[in-house]
Coordinates of N, CA and C in Angstrom, one line a residue:
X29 N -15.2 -11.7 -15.9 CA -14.4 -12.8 -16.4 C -15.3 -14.1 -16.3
X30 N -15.5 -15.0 -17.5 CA -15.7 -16.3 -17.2 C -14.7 -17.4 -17.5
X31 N -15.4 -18.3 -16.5 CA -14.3 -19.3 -16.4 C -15.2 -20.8 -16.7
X32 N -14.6 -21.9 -17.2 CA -14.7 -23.2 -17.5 C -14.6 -23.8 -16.4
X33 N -15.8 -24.4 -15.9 CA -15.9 -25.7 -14.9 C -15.1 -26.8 -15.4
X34 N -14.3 -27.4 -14.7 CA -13.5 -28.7 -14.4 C -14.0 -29.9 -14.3
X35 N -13.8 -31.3 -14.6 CA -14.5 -32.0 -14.6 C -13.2 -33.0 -13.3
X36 N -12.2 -32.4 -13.0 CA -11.5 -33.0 -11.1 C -11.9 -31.9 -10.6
X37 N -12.1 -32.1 -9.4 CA -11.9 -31.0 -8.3 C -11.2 -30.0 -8.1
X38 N -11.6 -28.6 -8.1 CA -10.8 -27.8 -8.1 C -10.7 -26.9 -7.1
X39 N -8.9 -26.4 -7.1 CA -8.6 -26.1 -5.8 C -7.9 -24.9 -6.4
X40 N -8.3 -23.4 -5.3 CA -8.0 -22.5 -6.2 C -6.8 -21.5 -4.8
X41 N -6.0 -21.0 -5.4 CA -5.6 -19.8 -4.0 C -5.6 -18.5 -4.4
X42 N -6.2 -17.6 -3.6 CA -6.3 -16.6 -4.1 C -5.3 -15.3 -2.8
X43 N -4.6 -15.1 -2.7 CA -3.5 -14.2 -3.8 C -2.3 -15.4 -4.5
X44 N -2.5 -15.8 -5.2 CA -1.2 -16.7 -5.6 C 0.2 -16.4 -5.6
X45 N 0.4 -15.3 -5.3 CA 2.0 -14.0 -5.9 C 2.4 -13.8 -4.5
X46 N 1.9 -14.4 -3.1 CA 2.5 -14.4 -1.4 C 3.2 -15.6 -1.6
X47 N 3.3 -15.5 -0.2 CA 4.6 -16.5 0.0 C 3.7 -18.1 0.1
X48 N 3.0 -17.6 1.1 CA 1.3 -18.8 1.1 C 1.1 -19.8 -0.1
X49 N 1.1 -19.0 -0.8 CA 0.2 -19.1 -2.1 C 1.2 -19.5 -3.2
X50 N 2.9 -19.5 -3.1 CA 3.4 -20.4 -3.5 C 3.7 -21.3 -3.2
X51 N 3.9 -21.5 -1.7 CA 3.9 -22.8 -0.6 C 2.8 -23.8 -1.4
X52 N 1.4 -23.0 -1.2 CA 0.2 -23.7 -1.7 C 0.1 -24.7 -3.1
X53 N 0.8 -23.6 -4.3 CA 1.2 -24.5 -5.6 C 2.6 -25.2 -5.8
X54 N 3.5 -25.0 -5.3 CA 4.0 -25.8 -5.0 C 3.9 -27.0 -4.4
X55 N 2.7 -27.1 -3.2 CA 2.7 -28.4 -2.6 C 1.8 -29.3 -3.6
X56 N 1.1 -28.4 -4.6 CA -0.1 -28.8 -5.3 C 0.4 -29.2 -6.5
X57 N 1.8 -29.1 -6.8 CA 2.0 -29.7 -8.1 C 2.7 -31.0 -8.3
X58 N 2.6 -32.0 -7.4 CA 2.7 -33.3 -7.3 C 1.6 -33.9 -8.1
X59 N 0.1 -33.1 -7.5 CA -1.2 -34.0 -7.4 C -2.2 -32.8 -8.7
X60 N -1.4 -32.7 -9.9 CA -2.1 -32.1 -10.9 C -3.0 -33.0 -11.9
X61 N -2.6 -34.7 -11.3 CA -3.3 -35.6 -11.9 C -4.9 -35.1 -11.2
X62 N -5.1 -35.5 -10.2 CA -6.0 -35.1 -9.1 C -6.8 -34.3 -9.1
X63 N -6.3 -32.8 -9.1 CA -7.1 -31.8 -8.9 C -6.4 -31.0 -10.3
X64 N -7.9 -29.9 -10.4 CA -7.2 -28.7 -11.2 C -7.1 -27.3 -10.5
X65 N -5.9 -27.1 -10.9 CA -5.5 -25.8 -9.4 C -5.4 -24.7 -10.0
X66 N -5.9 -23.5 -9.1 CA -6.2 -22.4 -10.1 C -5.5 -21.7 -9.1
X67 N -4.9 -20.5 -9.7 CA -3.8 -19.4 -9.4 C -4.2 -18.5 -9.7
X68 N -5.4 -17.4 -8.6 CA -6.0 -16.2 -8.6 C -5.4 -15.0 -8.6
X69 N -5.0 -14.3 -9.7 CA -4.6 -13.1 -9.1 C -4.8 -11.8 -9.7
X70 N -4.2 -10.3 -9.6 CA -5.0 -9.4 -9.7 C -5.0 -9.1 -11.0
X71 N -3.9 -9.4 -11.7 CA -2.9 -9.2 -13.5 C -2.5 -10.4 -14.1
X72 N -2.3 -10.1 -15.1 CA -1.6 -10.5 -16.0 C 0.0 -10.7 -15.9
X73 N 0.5 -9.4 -15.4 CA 1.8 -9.5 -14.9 C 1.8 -10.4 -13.7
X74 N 1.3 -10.3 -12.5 CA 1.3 -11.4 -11.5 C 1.1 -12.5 -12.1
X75 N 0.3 -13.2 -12.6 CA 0.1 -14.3 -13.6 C 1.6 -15.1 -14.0
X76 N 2.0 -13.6 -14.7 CA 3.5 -14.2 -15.2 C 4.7 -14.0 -14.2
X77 N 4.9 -13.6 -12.7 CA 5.3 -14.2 -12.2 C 4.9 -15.7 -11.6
X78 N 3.9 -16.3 -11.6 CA 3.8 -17.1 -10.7 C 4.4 -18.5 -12.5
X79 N 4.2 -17.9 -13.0 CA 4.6 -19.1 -14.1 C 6.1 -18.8 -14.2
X80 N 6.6 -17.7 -14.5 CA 8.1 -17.7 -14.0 C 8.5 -18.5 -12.8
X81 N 7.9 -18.4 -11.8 CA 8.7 -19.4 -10.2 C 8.5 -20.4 -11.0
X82 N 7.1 -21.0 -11.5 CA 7.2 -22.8 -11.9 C 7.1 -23.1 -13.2
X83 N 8.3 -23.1 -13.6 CA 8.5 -23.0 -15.0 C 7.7 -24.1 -15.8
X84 N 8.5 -25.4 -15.2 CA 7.7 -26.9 -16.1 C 6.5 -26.8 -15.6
X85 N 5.7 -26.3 -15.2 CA 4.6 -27.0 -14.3 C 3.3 -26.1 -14.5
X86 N 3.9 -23.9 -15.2 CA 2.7 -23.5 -15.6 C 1.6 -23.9 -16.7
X87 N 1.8 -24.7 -17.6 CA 1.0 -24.7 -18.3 C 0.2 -26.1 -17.9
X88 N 0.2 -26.5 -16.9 CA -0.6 -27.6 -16.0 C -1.7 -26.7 -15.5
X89 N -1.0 -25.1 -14.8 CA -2.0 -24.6 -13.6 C -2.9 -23.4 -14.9
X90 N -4.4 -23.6 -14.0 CA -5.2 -23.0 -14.6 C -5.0 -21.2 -13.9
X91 N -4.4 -19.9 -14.7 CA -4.5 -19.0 -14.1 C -6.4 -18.0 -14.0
X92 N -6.5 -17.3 -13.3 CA -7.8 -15.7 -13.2 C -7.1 -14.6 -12.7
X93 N -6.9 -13.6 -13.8 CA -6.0 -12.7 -13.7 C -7.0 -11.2 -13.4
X94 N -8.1 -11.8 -13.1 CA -8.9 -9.9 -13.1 C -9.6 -10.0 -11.6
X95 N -9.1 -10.6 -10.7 CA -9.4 -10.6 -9.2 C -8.8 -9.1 -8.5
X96 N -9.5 -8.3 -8.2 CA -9.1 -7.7 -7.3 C -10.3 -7.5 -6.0
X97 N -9.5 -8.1 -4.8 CA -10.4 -8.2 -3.7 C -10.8 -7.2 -3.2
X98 N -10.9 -5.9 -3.8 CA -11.7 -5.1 -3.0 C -13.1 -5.1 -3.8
X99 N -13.3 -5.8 -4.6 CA -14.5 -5.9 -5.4 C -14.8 -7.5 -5.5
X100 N -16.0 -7.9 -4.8 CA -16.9 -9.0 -4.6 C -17.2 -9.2 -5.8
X101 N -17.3 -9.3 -6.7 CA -17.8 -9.4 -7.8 C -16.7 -9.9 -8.5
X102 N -15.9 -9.2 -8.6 CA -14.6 -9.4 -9.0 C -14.1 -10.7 -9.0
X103 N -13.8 -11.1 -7.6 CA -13.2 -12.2 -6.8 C -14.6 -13.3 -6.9
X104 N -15.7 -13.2 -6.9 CA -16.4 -14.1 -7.2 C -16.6 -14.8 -8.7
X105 N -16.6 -14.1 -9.4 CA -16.2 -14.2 -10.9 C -14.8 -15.3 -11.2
X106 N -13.7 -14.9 -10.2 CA -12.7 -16.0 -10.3 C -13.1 -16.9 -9.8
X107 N -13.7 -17.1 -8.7 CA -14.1 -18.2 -7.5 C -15.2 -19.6 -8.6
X108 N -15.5 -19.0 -9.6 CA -16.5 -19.5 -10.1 C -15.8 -21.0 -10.4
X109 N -16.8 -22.3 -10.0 CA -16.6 -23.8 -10.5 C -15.2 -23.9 -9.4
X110 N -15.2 -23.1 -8.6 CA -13.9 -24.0 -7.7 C -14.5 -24.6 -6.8
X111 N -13.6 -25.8 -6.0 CA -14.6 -26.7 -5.1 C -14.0 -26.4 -3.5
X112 N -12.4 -25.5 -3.5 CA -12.0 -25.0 -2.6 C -10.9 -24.9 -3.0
X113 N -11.0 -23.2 -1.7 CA -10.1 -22.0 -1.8 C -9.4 -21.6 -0.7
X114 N -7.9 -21.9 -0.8 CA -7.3 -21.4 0.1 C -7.1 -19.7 0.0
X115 N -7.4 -18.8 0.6 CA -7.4 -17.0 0.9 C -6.2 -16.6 1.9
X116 N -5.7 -16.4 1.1 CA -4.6 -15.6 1.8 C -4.9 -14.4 2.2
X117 N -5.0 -13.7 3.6 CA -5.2 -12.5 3.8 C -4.6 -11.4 3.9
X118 N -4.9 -10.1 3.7 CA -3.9 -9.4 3.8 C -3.5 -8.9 5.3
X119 N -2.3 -8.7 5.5 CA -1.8 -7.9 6.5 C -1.7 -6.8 7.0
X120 N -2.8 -5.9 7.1 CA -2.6 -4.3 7.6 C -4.0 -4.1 7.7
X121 N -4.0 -3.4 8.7 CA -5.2 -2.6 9.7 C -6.3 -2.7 8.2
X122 N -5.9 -1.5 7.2 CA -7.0 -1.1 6.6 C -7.5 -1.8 5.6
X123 N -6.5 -3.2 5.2 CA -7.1 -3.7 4.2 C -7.9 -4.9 4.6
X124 N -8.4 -5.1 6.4 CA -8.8 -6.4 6.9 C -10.5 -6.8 6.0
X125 N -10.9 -5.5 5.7 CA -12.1 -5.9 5.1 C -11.9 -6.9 3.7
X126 N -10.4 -6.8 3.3 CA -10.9 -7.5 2.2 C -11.1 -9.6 2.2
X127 N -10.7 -9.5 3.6 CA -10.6 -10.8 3.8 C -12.5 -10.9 4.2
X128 N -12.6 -10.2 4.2 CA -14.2 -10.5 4.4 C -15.1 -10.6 2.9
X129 N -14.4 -9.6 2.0 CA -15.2 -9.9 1.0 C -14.2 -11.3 -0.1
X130 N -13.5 -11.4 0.2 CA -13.5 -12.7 -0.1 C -14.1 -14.1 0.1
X131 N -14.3 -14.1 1.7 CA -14.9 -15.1 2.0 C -16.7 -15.0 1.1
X132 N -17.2 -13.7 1.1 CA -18.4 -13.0 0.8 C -18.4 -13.8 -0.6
X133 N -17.1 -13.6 -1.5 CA -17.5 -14.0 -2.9 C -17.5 -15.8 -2.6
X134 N -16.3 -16.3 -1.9 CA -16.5 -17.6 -2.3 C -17.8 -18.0 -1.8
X135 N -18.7 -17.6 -0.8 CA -20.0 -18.1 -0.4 C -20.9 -18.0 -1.7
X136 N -20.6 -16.9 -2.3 CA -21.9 -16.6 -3.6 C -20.9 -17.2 -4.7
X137 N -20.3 -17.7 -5.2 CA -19.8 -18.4 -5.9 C -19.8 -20.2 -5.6
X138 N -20.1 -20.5 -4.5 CA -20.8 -21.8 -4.7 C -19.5 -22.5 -4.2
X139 N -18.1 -21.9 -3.8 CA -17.7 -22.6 -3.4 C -17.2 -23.7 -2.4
X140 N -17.2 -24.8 -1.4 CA -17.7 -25.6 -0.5 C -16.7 -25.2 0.8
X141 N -15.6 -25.4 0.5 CA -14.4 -25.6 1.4 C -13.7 -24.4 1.5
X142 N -13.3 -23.4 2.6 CA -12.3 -22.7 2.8 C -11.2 -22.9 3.7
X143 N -9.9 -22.3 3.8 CA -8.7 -22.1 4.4 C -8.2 -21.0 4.3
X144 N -8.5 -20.3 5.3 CA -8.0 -18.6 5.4 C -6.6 -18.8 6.2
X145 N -5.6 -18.4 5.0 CA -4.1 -18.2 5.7 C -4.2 -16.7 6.4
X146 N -3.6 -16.6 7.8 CA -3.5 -15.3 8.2 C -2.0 -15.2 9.0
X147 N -1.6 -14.0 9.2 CA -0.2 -13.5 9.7 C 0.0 -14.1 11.3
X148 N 0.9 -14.2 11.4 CA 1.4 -14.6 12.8 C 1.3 -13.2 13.9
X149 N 1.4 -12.1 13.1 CA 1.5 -10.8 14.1 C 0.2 -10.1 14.5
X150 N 0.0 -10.7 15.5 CA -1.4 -9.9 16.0 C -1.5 -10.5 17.5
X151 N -2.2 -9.4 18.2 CA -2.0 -9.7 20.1 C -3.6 -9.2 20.2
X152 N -3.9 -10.2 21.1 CA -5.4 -10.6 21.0 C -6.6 -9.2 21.6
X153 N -5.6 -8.0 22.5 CA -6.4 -7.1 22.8 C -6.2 -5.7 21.8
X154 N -5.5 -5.6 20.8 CA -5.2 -4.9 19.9 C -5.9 -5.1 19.5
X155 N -6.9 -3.7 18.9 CA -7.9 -3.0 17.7 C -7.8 -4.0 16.5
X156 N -6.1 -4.1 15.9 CA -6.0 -4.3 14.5 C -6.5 -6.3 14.8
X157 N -5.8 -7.0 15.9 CA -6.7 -8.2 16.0 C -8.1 -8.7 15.5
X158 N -8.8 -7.8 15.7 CA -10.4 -7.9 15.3 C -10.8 -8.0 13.8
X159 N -10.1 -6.8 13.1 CA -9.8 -6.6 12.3 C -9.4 -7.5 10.8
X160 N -8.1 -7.7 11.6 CA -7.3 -8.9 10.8 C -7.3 -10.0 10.8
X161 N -8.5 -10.8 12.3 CA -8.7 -12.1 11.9 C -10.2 -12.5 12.5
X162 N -10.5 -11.7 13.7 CA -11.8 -12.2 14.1 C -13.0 -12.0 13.1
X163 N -13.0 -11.0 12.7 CA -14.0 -10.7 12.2 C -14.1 -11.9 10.8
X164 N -13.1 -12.0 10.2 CA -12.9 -12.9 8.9 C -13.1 -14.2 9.5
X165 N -12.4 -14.4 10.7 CA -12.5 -15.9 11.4 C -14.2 -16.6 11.7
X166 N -14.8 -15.7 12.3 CA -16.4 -15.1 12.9 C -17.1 -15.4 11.2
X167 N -16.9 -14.9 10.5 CA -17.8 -15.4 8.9 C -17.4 -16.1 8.4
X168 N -16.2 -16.6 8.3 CA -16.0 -17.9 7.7 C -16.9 -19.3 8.7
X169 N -17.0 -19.1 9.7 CA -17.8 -20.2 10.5 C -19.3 -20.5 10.2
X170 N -19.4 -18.9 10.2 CA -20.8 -18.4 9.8 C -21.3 -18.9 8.0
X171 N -20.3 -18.6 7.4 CA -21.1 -18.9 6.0 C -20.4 -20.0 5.3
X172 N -19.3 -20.8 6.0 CA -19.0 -22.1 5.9 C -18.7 -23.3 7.1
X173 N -20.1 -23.7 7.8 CA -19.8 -24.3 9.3 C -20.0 -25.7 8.8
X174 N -18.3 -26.1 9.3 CA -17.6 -27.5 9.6 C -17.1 -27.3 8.1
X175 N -17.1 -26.4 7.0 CA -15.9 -26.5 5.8 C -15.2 -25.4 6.0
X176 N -14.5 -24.7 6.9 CA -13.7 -23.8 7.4 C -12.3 -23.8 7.8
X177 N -11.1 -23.5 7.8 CA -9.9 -23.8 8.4 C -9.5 -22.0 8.8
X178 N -8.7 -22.1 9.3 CA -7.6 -20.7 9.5 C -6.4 -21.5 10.4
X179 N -5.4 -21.0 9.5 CA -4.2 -21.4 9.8 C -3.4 -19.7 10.1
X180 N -2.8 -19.4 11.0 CA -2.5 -18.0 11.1 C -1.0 -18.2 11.9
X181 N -0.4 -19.6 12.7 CA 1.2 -19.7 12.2 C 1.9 -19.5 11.1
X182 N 2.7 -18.5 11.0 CA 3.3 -18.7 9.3 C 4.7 -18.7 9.9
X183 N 5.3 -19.5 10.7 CA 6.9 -19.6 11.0 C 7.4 -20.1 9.9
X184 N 7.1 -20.8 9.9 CA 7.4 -21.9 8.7 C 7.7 -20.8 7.3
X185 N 7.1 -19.7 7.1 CA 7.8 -18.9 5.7 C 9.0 -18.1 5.9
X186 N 9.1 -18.0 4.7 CA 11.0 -17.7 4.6 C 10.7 -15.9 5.1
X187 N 9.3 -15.3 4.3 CA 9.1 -13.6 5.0 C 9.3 -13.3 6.2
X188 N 9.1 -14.8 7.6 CA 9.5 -14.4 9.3 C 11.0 -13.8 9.4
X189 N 11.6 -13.7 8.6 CA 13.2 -13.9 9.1 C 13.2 -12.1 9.1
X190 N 12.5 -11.6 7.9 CA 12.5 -10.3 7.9 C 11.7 -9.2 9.0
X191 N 11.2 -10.4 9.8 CA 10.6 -9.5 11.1 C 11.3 -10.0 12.1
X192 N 12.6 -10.6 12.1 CA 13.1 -11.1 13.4 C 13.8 -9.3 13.9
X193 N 14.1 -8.4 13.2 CA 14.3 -7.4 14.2 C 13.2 -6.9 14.8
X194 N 12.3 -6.9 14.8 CA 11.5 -6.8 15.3 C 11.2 -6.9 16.7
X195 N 11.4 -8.2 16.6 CA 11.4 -9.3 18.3 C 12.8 -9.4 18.7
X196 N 13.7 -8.8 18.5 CA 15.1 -9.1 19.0 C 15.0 -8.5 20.6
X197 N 15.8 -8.9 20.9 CA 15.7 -7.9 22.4 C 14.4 -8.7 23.5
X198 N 13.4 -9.1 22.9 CA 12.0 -9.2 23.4 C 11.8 -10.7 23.9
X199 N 12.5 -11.5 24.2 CA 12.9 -12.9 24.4 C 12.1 -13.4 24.0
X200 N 10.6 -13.3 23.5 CA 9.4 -14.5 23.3 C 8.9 -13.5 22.0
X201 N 7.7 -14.5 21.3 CA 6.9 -14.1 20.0 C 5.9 -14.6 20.6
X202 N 4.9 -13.4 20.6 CA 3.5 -14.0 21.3 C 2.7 -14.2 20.0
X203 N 1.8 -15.4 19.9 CA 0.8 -15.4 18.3 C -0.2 -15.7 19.0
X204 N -1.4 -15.0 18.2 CA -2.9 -15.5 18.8 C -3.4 -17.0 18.4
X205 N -3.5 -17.9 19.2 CA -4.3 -19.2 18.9 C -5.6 -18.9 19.5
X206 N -6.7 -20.0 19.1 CA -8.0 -20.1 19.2 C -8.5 -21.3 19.0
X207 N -9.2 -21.6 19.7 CA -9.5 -22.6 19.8 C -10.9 -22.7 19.6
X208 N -11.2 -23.1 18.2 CA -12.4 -22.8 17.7 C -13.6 -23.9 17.5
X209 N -13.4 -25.0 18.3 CA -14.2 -26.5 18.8 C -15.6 -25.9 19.1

C-alpha cells in the first residue's frame, strides 16, 4: 500500500475497530481542522465499520485497510507520513509479539511520537505480564526515548463491565503501574 503525505500533522491509530481506537477518533473529531487522522486497519470491511460508528465525520478521516500486524511491512506501509500513532495492543499471551512489531514498523516508517494503549489485566509476576507489556513497554523507550507513552488503565471503557465477573467475590482489581521516570 501507498499512502499520500499530509501537509497537517498526522495522527494515526492502529487497530481503529477496539474500543481504544474509537475513544481515540472520536476524541479526534473536534480537531480535523488541525490534524489529519488516519484509521488503520486490517480490511475493508473494518474500514466500513469504523465509518458506520461516525457517520458525518467518515469522509473527514483518512482510512489504511491492508495493515495486518503480524507483518512489519505491512503495518509500516500504513504507518507511512504519520507524525504519531496511537497502537492499540492486543490482549492474549500469544499475540504479545505483535505489539512489538508494531512499534518495529512505526520506528522504520519514520514515525516520531508513540502511545501504546494496553489492557488493565495483567499481575506483574505472571509469564503473560512480560509478554503483554514489558517487553513492548522496554522498546518503545528503546526506539522512541522521551516520544513514548503507555497508558494500560482502561476503566474508563465500556469492555470493563464484561470482566466485572471476573473480580466479583475478590474485593480489589490489582493493575500493573510503572513508573517509568
Amino acid at each position: 500500500c501507498r499512502y499520500m503525505v499530509a501537509s497537517k500533522p498526522v495522527l494515526a491509530v492502529f487497530t481503529a475497530t477496539s474500543q481504544s481506537g474509537y475513544a481515540f477518533l472520536e476524541g479526534m473529531i473536534p480537531h480535523l481542522d488541525k490534524f489529519d487522522v488516519v484509521a488503520i486497519v486490517r480490511s475493508e470491511a473494518r474500514a466500513a465499520e469504523v465509518r458506520a460508528r461516525f457517520p458525518a465525520h467518515a469522509e473527514h478521516l483518512q482510512f489504511r485497510t491492508c495493515a495486518d500486524a503480524a507483518s512489519i511491512d505491512d503495518v509500516t506501509a500504513a504507518f507511512a507520513g504519520v507524525d504519531g500513532a496511537l497502537l492499540v495492543t492486543p490482549v492474549h499471551h500469544e499475540r504479545g509479539h505483535l505489539t512489538l512489531n508494531m512499534i518495529h514498523a512505526a520506528k522504520r516508517a519514520g514515525v516520531k511520537y508513540i502511545c501504546i494503549v494496553g489492557s488493565w489485566t495483567a499481575a506483574c509476576e505472571h509469564p503473560r505480564f512480560r509478554l503483554d507489556f514489558t517487553d513492548g513497554e522496554d522498546l518503545a523507550r528503546k526506539e522512541f526515548p522521551h516520544h513514548a507513552a503507555t497508558l494500560r488503565n482502561g476503566f474508563f471503557m465500556s469492555n470493563f463491565l464484561g470482566a466485572a465477573k471476573t473480580v466479583k467475590g475478590a474485593n480489589s482489581i490489582f493493575t500493573p503501574l510503572k513508573d517509568t521516570r
